[in-house]
CSV table of C-alpha atoms in Angstrom, one decimal:
chain,number,residue,atom,x,y,z
A,1,MET,CA,104.5,224.6,110.1
A,2,TRP,CA,104.8,221.4,108.1
A,3,HIS,CA,102.6,221.2,105.0
A,4,GLY,CA,103.9,217.9,103.6
A,5,ILE,CA,100.5,216.0,103.7
A,6,ASN,CA,98.6,218.6,101.8
A,7,GLN,CA,101.3,218.9,99.2
A,8,CYS,CA,101.5,215.1,98.6
A,9,PHE,CA,97.8,214.6,98.8
A,10,PRO,CA,96.1,217.9,98.0
A,11,ASN,CA,92.6,216.6,98.1
A,12,THR,CA,92.9,214.9,101.5
A,13,GLU,CA,93.2,217.6,104.1
A,14,LYS,CA,92.0,215.3,106.9
A,15,GLN,CA,93.3,212.0,105.6
A,16,LEU,CA,96.5,210.2,104.8
A,17,ILE,CA,96.2,207.9,101.8
A,18,LEU,CA,98.5,204.8,101.7
A,19,ARG,CA,98.2,201.6,99.6
A,20,GLY,CA,94.8,202.7,98.4
A,21,ARG,CA,93.4,202.8,102.0
A,22,ASP,CA,92.1,205.9,103.8
A,23,PHE,CA,93.6,206.4,107.3
A,24,ASN,CA,91.6,209.0,109.2
A,25,LEU,CA,94.0,210.8,111.6
A,26,VAL,CA,93.2,210.6,115.3
A,27,SER,CA,90.6,213.2,116.2
A,28,HIS,CA,90.8,214.6,112.7
A,29,VAL,CA,94.0,216.4,113.6
A,30,LYS,CA,96.2,217.0,110.6
A,31,LEU,CA,99.5,215.3,110.7
A,32,ASP,CA,101.4,218.5,110.2
A,33,GLU,CA,99.8,219.9,113.4
A,34,LEU,CA,100.9,216.9,115.3
A,35,VAL,CA,104.4,217.2,114.1
A,36,THR,CA,104.5,221.0,114.9
A,37,GLU,CA,103.3,220.3,118.5
A,38,SER,CA,105.8,217.4,118.9
A,39,GLU,CA,108.6,219.6,117.6
A,40,LYS,CA,108.2,222.2,120.3
A,41,TRP,CA,108.1,219.5,123.0
A,42,ALA,CA,111.1,217.6,121.5
A,43,VAL,CA,113.2,220.8,121.5
A,44,SER,CA,112.6,221.2,125.2
A,45,VAL,CA,113.5,217.6,125.8
A,46,ARG,CA,116.7,218.1,123.8
A,47,GLN,CA,117.7,221.1,125.8
A,48,ASP,CA,117.3,219.2,129.1
A,49,LEU,CA,119.3,216.2,127.8
A,50,HIS,CA,122.0,218.6,126.6
A,51,GLN,CA,122.5,220.1,130.1
A,52,TRP,CA,123.1,216.7,131.6
A,53,PRO,CA,125.4,214.7,129.3
A,54,GLU,CA,126.6,211.2,130.4
A,55,LEU,CA,129.4,209.0,129.0
A,56,GLY,CA,128.8,205.6,127.5
A,57,ASN,CA,127.3,203.0,129.8
A,58,GLU,CA,126.7,205.7,132.4
A,59,GLU,CA,123.5,207.2,130.8
A,60,CYS,CA,121.4,206.8,134.0
A,61,ARG,CA,119.7,210.1,134.1
A,62,THR,CA,119.3,210.1,130.4
A,63,SER,CA,117.7,206.6,130.5
A,64,GLU,CA,115.3,207.7,133.3
A,65,ARG,CA,114.2,210.8,131.3
A,66,ILE,CA,113.4,208.6,128.3
A,67,LYS,CA,111.5,206.1,130.3
A,68,ARG,CA,109.5,208.8,131.9
A,69,GLU,CA,108.5,210.3,128.6
A,70,LEU,CA,107.5,206.9,127.2
A,71,SER,CA,105.4,206.2,130.3
A,72,ILE,CA,103.6,209.6,129.9
A,73,LEU,CA,102.9,208.6,126.3
A,74,ASN,CA,101.7,205.2,127.4
A,75,ILE,CA,104.2,203.5,125.2
A,76,ASP,CA,105.4,200.1,126.5
A,77,TYR,CA,109.2,199.8,127.0
A,78,GLN,CA,111.8,197.4,128.1
A,79,GLU,CA,115.1,198.1,129.9
A,80,VAL,CA,118.0,196.6,127.9
A,81,LEU,CA,121.5,196.5,129.4
A,82,SER,CA,122.0,198.9,132.3
A,83,THR,CA,120.9,202.1,130.5
A,84,GLY,CA,119.3,201.1,127.2
A,85,VAL,CA,115.6,201.4,126.5
A,86,VAL,CA,113.4,200.0,123.8
A,87,GLY,CA,109.9,201.4,123.4
A,88,THR,CA,107.3,199.6,121.2
A,89,ILE,CA,104.0,200.6,119.6
A,90,HIS,CA,102.6,197.1,119.0
A,91,LYS,CA,99.8,196.4,116.7
A,92,SER,CA,100.1,192.7,115.5
A,93,ALA,CA,102.8,190.1,115.4
A,94,GLU,CA,101.7,189.4,111.9
A,95,LYS,CA,102.5,193.0,110.8
A,96,LYS,CA,105.8,194.4,109.8
A,97,THR,CA,108.0,196.2,112.3
A,98,VAL,CA,110.1,199.2,111.8
A,99,ALA,CA,112.8,200.2,114.3
A,100,LEU,CA,114.2,203.7,114.9
A,101,ARG,CA,117.5,204.0,116.7
A,102,ALA,CA,118.9,206.9,118.8
A,103,ASP,CA,122.3,206.8,120.5
A,104,MET,CA,122.5,208.3,124.0
A,105,ASP,CA,126.0,208.9,125.1
A,106,ALA,CA,128.0,212.1,125.3
A,107,LEU,CA,131.7,212.8,125.1
A,108,PRO,CA,134.5,213.9,127.4
A,109,ILE,CA,134.7,217.4,125.9
A,110,GLN,CA,134.4,220.8,127.5
A,111,GLU,CA,131.7,222.9,125.9
A,112,THR,CA,132.8,226.4,124.9
A,113,VAL,CA,129.5,227.8,123.6
A,114,LEU,CA,127.6,229.9,126.2
A,115,LEU,CA,124.2,228.5,125.5
A,116,PRO,CA,121.3,229.0,128.0
A,117,PHE,CA,121.1,225.3,128.2
A,118,ALA,CA,124.9,224.5,128.1
A,119,SER,CA,126.3,221.4,129.7
A,120,ARG,CA,126.2,221.6,133.5
A,121,ARG,CA,128.8,218.9,133.8
A,122,LYS,CA,132.4,220.0,133.5
A,123,GLY,CA,134.3,218.2,130.9
A,124,LEU,CA,131.3,216.5,129.4
A,125,MET,CA,129.3,217.5,126.4
A,126,HIS,CA,126.8,216.2,123.8
A,127,ALA,CA,129.3,217.1,121.1
A,128,CYS,CA,128.1,214.5,118.6
A,129,GLY,CA,124.4,215.4,118.6
A,130,HIS,CA,123.1,212.4,120.4
A,131,ASP,CA,120.8,214.7,122.4
A,132,VAL,CA,119.2,215.7,119.1
A,133,HIS,CA,118.9,212.1,118.0
A,134,MET,CA,117.1,211.1,121.1
A,135,ALA,CA,114.8,214.2,120.9
A,136,VAL,CA,113.9,213.4,117.3
A,137,VAL,CA,113.1,209.7,118.0
A,138,LEU,CA,111.0,210.7,121.1
A,139,GLY,CA,109.2,213.3,119.0
A,140,THR,CA,108.5,210.7,116.3
A,141,ALA,CA,107.2,208.3,119.0
A,142,ARG,CA,104.8,211.0,120.2
A,143,VAL,CA,103.4,211.6,116.7
A,144,LEU,CA,103.1,207.9,115.8
A,145,ASN,CA,101.5,207.2,119.1
A,146,GLU,CA,98.8,209.7,118.3
A,147,ILE,CA,97.9,207.9,115.1
A,148,LYS,CA,98.7,204.4,116.2
A,149,ASP,CA,95.2,203.1,115.3
A,150,GLU,CA,96.0,204.1,111.7
A,151,ILE,CA,99.5,202.6,111.5
A,152,ASN,CA,99.7,199.5,109.5
A,153,GLY,CA,102.3,197.7,111.7
A,154,ASN,CA,104.6,198.0,114.7
A,155,VAL,CA,107.3,200.5,115.6
A,156,LYS,CA,110.3,200.0,117.9
A,157,PHE,CA,112.2,203.0,119.4
A,158,ILE,CA,115.7,201.9,120.3
A,159,PHE,CA,117.6,204.2,122.7
A,160,GLN,CA,121.1,202.7,122.6
A,161,PRO,CA,124.0,203.4,125.0
A,162,ALA,CA,127.7,203.6,124.3
A,163,GLU,CA,127.9,204.3,120.6
A,164,GLU,CA,131.1,206.3,121.1
A,165,THR,CA,132.9,203.6,123.1
A,166,THR,CA,132.1,200.0,123.5
A,167,GLY,CA,129.7,199.4,120.5
A,168,GLY,CA,126.4,199.4,122.4
A,169,ALA,CA,124.6,198.3,119.2
A,170,ARG,CA,126.0,194.8,119.2
A,171,ARG,CA,125.3,194.3,122.9
A,172,MET,CA,121.8,195.6,122.5
A,173,MET,CA,121.2,193.1,119.7
A,174,ARG,CA,122.6,190.3,121.8
A,175,ARG,CA,120.0,191.2,124.5
A,176,GLY,CA,117.2,191.0,121.9
A,177,CYS,CA,116.4,194.6,121.0
A,178,LEU,CA,115.4,193.4,117.5
A,179,SER,CA,113.3,190.5,118.7
A,180,PRO,CA,111.0,188.9,118.0
A,181,ARG,CA,111.1,190.4,114.6
A,182,THR,CA,112.3,193.6,113.0
A,183,ASP,CA,111.8,194.1,109.2
A,184,PHE,CA,113.5,197.5,108.8
A,185,ILE,CA,115.6,199.9,110.8
A,186,LEU,CA,116.4,203.6,110.4
A,187,GLY,CA,119.1,205.7,112.0
A,188,LEU,CA,120.1,209.3,111.5
A,189,HIS,CA,123.0,211.6,112.5
A,190,VAL,CA,123.3,215.4,112.6
A,191,LYS,CA,125.6,216.9,110.0
A,192,PRO,CA,126.7,220.5,110.7
A,193,ASP,CA,128.2,221.0,107.2
A,194,LEU,CA,124.6,220.6,105.8
A,195,PRO,CA,122.2,223.4,106.7
A,196,ALA,CA,119.1,222.7,108.7
A,197,GLY,CA,116.3,221.9,106.3
A,198,THR,CA,118.6,219.6,104.3
A,199,ILE,CA,118.8,215.8,104.3
A,200,GLY,CA,121.8,213.8,103.2
A,201,ILE,CA,121.3,210.3,101.8
A,202,LYS,CA,123.7,207.7,100.6
A,203,TYR,CA,123.2,204.5,98.6
A,204,GLY,CA,125.3,201.5,99.4
A,205,LYS,CA,128.4,202.0,101.6
A,206,VAL,CA,128.2,204.9,104.0
A,207,HIS,CA,130.9,204.4,106.7
A,208,ALA,CA,134.2,202.4,106.8
A,209,SER,CA,135.1,199.4,109.0
A,210,SER,CA,137.4,200.1,112.0
A,211,ASP,CA,140.1,197.9,113.6
A,212,THR,CA,142.8,199.0,116.0
A,213,PHE,CA,146.3,197.7,116.2
A,214,HIS,CA,148.9,197.5,119.0
A,215,ILE,CA,152.6,197.0,118.0
A,216,THR,CA,155.4,196.5,120.5
A,217,VAL,CA,158.9,196.9,119.1
A,218,LYS,CA,161.5,195.2,121.2
A,219,GLY,CA,165.2,196.2,120.9
A,220,LYS,CA,168.2,196.3,123.3
A,221,HIS,CA,169.0,198.9,125.8
A,222,SER,CA,172.3,200.8,125.7
A,223,HIS,CA,173.9,204.1,126.3
A,224,GLY,CA,173.4,206.7,123.6
A,225,ALA,CA,177.1,207.2,123.3
A,226,TYR,CA,177.6,203.5,122.4
A,227,PRO,CA,174.8,202.7,119.9
A,228,GLU,CA,176.7,199.7,118.5
A,229,MET,CA,176.0,197.9,121.8
A,230,GLY,CA,172.2,198.3,121.6
A,231,ILE,CA,169.3,197.7,119.2
A,232,ASP,CA,167.4,200.9,118.6
A,233,ALA,CA,163.7,200.2,119.0
A,234,ILE,CA,162.9,203.9,118.1
A,235,ALA,CA,164.7,203.6,114.7
A,236,ALA,CA,162.9,200.4,113.9
A,237,ALA,CA,159.6,201.9,114.9
A,238,ALA,CA,160.1,204.9,112.7
A,239,GLN,CA,160.7,202.8,109.7
A,240,ILE,CA,157.6,200.7,110.5
A,241,ILE,CA,155.5,203.9,110.6
A,242,CYS,CA,156.9,205.1,107.2
A,243,GLY,CA,156.6,201.6,105.7
A,244,ALA,CA,153.0,201.3,106.7
A,245,GLN,CA,152.0,204.1,104.4
A,246,SER,CA,153.5,202.3,101.5
A,247,ILE,CA,150.9,199.5,102.1
A,248,VAL,CA,148.1,202.0,101.4
A,249,ALA,CA,150.0,203.7,98.5
A,250,ARG,CA,151.4,200.6,96.8
A,251,ASN,CA,149.4,197.5,97.9
A,252,VAL,CA,145.9,198.9,97.6
A,253,SER,CA,144.2,200.3,94.5
A,254,PRO,CA,143.9,204.1,94.6
A,255,LEU,CA,140.3,203.6,93.7
A,256,ASN,CA,139.7,201.7,96.9
A,257,PRO,CA,139.9,204.0,100.0
A,258,ALA,CA,142.0,202.6,102.9
A,259,VAL,CA,143.6,204.2,105.9
A,260,ILE,CA,146.4,203.1,108.3
A,261,THR,CA,146.9,205.7,111.0
A,262,PHE,CA,149.4,205.7,113.9
A,263,GLY,CA,147.8,207.7,116.7
A,264,SER,CA,150.0,206.9,119.6
A,265,VAL,CA,153.8,206.2,119.8
A,266,HIS,CA,155.6,205.8,123.1
A,267,GLY,CA,159.3,204.9,123.7
A,268,GLY,CA,162.4,205.9,125.5
A,269,THR,CA,163.2,207.0,129.0
A,270,ALA,CA,166.1,209.5,128.7
A,271,VAL,CA,167.8,211.7,126.1
A,272,ASN,CA,171.0,209.8,126.2
A,273,LEU,CA,169.7,206.2,126.2
A,274,ILE,CA,168.9,203.8,123.3
A,275,ALA,CA,165.3,202.7,123.8
A,276,ASP,CA,164.7,199.0,124.1
A,277,THR,CA,160.9,199.2,123.7
A,278,VAL,CA,158.5,201.3,121.6
A,279,ILE,CA,154.7,200.8,121.8
A,280,MET,CA,152.6,202.0,118.9
A,281,GLU,CA,148.8,202.0,118.5
A,282,GLY,CA,146.5,203.1,115.7
A,283,THR,CA,143.5,202.4,113.5
A,284,ILE,CA,142.8,200.7,110.2
A,285,ARG,CA,139.9,201.7,108.0
A,286,ALA,CA,138.5,200.0,104.9
A,287,LEU,CA,135.4,199.8,102.8
A,288,ASP,CA,135.3,196.1,102.1
A,289,SER,CA,136.0,192.9,103.9
A,290,PHE,CA,138.9,191.8,101.7
A,291,SER,CA,140.8,195.1,102.1
A,292,ARG,CA,140.1,195.0,105.8
A,293,GLU,CA,141.8,191.7,106.3
A,294,PHE,CA,144.5,192.3,103.7
A,295,LEU,CA,145.6,195.5,105.5
A,296,LYS,CA,146.0,193.7,108.8
A,297,ILE,CA,148.0,190.9,107.2
A,298,ARG,CA,150.4,193.3,105.4
A,299,LEU,CA,150.8,195.5,108.4
A,300,LYS,CA,151.9,192.5,110.5
A,301,GLU,CA,154.2,191.2,107.8
A,302,MET,CA,155.8,194.6,107.3
A,303,ALA,CA,156.2,195.4,111.0
A,304,GLN,CA,157.9,192.1,111.7
A,305,SER,CA,160.2,192.1,108.7
A,306,THR,CA,161.2,195.8,109.3
A,307,ALA,CA,161.9,195.2,112.9
A,308,LYS,CA,164.0,192.1,112.0
A,309,ALA,CA,166.0,194.1,109.6
A,310,TYR,CA,167.1,196.3,112.5
A,311,GLY,CA,167.8,193.4,114.7
A,312,ALA,CA,164.7,194.0,116.7
A,313,ARG,CA,161.4,192.1,116.8
A,314,ALA,CA,157.8,193.3,116.6
A,315,GLU,CA,154.7,191.9,118.3
A,316,VAL,CA,151.5,192.8,116.5
A,317,LYS,CA,148.0,192.5,117.9
A,318,PHE,CA,144.7,193.6,116.5
A,319,LYS,CA,141.3,194.4,118.0
A,320,LYS,CA,138.3,194.0,115.8
A,321,GLY,CA,136.1,197.1,115.6
A,322,TYR,CA,132.9,198.1,113.7
A,323,PRO,CA,132.0,196.6,110.3
A,324,VAL,CA,131.3,198.6,107.1
A,325,LEU,CA,128.0,200.4,107.3
A,326,THR,CA,126.1,199.6,104.1
A,327,ASN,CA,122.6,200.9,103.4
A,328,ASP,CA,119.9,198.9,101.8
A,329,ASN,CA,119.1,200.7,98.6
A,330,ILE,CA,115.4,199.8,98.7
A,331,VAL,CA,115.1,201.4,102.1
A,332,VAL,CA,117.0,204.5,100.9
A,333,ASP,CA,114.5,204.8,98.1
A,334,ALA,CA,111.7,204.7,100.6
A,335,VAL,CA,113.3,207.5,102.7
A,336,ARG,CA,113.9,209.5,99.5
A,337,ASN,CA,110.3,209.1,98.5
A,338,ALA,CA,109.2,210.2,102.0
A,339,VAL,CA,111.4,213.3,101.7
A,340,ILE,CA,109.9,214.3,98.4
A,341,CYS,CA,106.6,214.9,100.2
A,342,GLU,CA,108.1,217.3,102.8
A,343,THR,CA,108.1,221.0,101.7
A,344,ALA,CA,109.8,221.9,105.0
A,345,ILE,CA,112.8,219.8,103.8
A,346,GLU,CA,114.4,222.2,101.4
A,347,LYS,CA,116.9,219.9,99.7
A,348,VAL,CA,117.9,216.3,99.5
A,349,VAL,CA,121.6,215.9,99.0
A,350,GLU,CA,122.8,212.6,97.6
A,351,LEU,CA,126.2,211.9,99.0
A,352,LYS,CA,128.4,210.3,96.4
A,353,GLU,CA,131.3,209.1,98.5
A,354,PRO,CA,131.4,207.2,101.7
A,355,THR,CA,133.3,208.5,104.8
A,356,MET,CA,136.1,206.7,106.5
A,357,GLY,CA,134.5,207.5,109.8
A,358,VAL,CA,132.7,204.7,111.7
A,359,GLU,CA,129.3,204.1,113.2
A,360,ASP,CA,128.1,201.1,115.2
A,361,PHE,CA,124.7,201.3,113.5
A,362,SER,CA,126.5,199.0,111.0
A,363,TYR,CA,125.8,196.1,113.3
A,364,TYR,CA,122.1,196.5,112.9
A,365,LEU,CA,122.4,196.6,109.2
A,366,GLU,CA,124.2,193.3,109.1
A,367,LYS,CA,121.0,191.7,110.5
A,368,VAL,CA,118.2,193.9,109.2
A,369,PRO,CA,117.7,195.9,106.0
A,370,GLY,CA,117.7,199.6,106.8
A,371,ALA,CA,119.2,203.0,106.1
A,372,PHE,CA,121.4,205.5,107.9
A,373,PHE,CA,121.1,209.1,106.8
A,374,PHE,CA,122.2,212.6,107.7
A,375,LEU,CA,120.2,215.4,109.2
A,376,GLY,CA,121.4,218.8,108.2
A,377,SER,CA,122.0,220.7,111.4
A,378,GLY,CA,124.1,223.7,110.5
A,379,PHE,CA,123.2,227.4,110.7
A,380,LYS,CA,122.9,229.1,107.4
A,381,GLY,CA,125.3,232.0,106.6
A,382,ARG,CA,127.9,231.2,109.2
A,383,GLU,CA,130.7,228.8,109.8
A,384,ASN,CA,129.7,225.7,111.8
A,385,ASP,CA,132.1,223.9,114.1
A,386,GLY,CA,132.3,220.1,113.5
A,387,ILE,CA,131.1,217.3,115.8
A,388,HIS,CA,133.5,216.3,118.6
A,389,SER,CA,134.5,219.9,119.3
A,390,GLY,CA,133.6,222.2,122.2
A,391,GLY,CA,132.1,224.7,119.8
A,392,PHE,CA,129.7,222.3,118.2
A,393,GLU,CA,126.1,223.7,117.9
A,394,VAL,CA,123.0,222.6,116.1
A,395,ASP,CA,120.2,224.7,114.5
A,396,GLU,CA,117.2,223.2,116.4
A,397,LYS,CA,115.1,223.6,113.3
A,398,CYS,CA,116.6,220.3,112.3
A,399,ILE,CA,114.6,218.5,115.1
A,400,GLY,CA,111.2,219.1,113.5
A,401,ILE,CA,112.7,218.1,110.1
A,402,GLY,CA,114.0,214.9,111.6
A,403,ILE,CA,110.6,214.1,113.1
A,404,GLN,CA,108.8,214.7,109.8
A,405,LEU,CA,111.2,212.5,108.0
A,406,LEU,CA,111.0,209.6,110.4
A,407,VAL,CA,107.2,209.7,110.6
A,408,MET,CA,106.8,209.6,106.9
A,409,SER,CA,109.5,207.0,106.4
A,410,VAL,CA,107.9,204.7,108.9
A,411,LEU,CA,104.5,205.1,107.2
A,412,LYS,CA,106.1,204.5,103.9
A,413,LEU,CA,107.9,201.3,105.0
A,414,LEU,CA,104.7,199.9,106.7
A,415,GLU,CA,102.7,200.2,103.5
């Protein structure tokens, strides 16, 4: 049971007081009771979604389930892209609009936990908690829809495909998911190293930017017994890999986090032949735009000059990825203030350092002030497997906590 309203406003058992105005709740039902009812329903929705995971841009059944639930709630929605859905509680174009985003896609991972509602699709799993994110946003929609006459603005519910792969956020925005106007946007992510009942917040930078690189080292083929007749692409590539780490160690301040990782290296065809081609791919992570571009410039310079020193040549290409995710501090304060009123939320953890992981919610925050925060989902008193693993689980108590937090955050932002 959630007792947040009575704790924040002890003299208003039947009312929610915001901006000096009294908002009578629909049918005089206390908000905590609405949240409790919604939590039970959202857990069942989550378990259904968990059984039928779908990869990015293939979330057809997932999309149909979301549209069905929004229809039952009489919440208008639009289809965006092939599987995206945007529901809206619309009050007035003159009022503020808060958007809530949930990602939808699963991962190509085999689930190893024998849950009653384990994935029924071999090799596919909601191993990043997107099933929880959808359930929380749907549960929030259900509560806010019950008190829509009392809401001082509009609310969008963005169900976004392909967070894990093709950056669905940017494509959803291009199709107008934030139109005609969005004043604030909120997103959340489960965090198994925080126990359920805990919220993690971060001011400023939260996630790094991400770019990928593709380096082709070209040498000259020869027999391994006669290396002087060839140009060893593998030897040149090895020096490029080692040299790239000196960029981070010697060209970037140790106070400014940066990462260059080689994740794929392929070259050679036989044990007794000098390879003429090596192909390497990897990722670059940074926390500011200057470092992001500087790392690419230096990697290209170093790869080409190192290859030349070996008599080889290097072709370097980059693919731009997600930008840095930076929270709006005013919105973070609003979320924090909402959390203070929630006695079911046991602890607010202020995260001091950003992560070098990435999240395409960053695209929304380039256009709209908002906040991305973390929903503690771990079980207390036991070790919890991390996201993107077959043993990943969530304590479903976090679903009700997430609903509570989003409901109160929306009301706070619409003051």
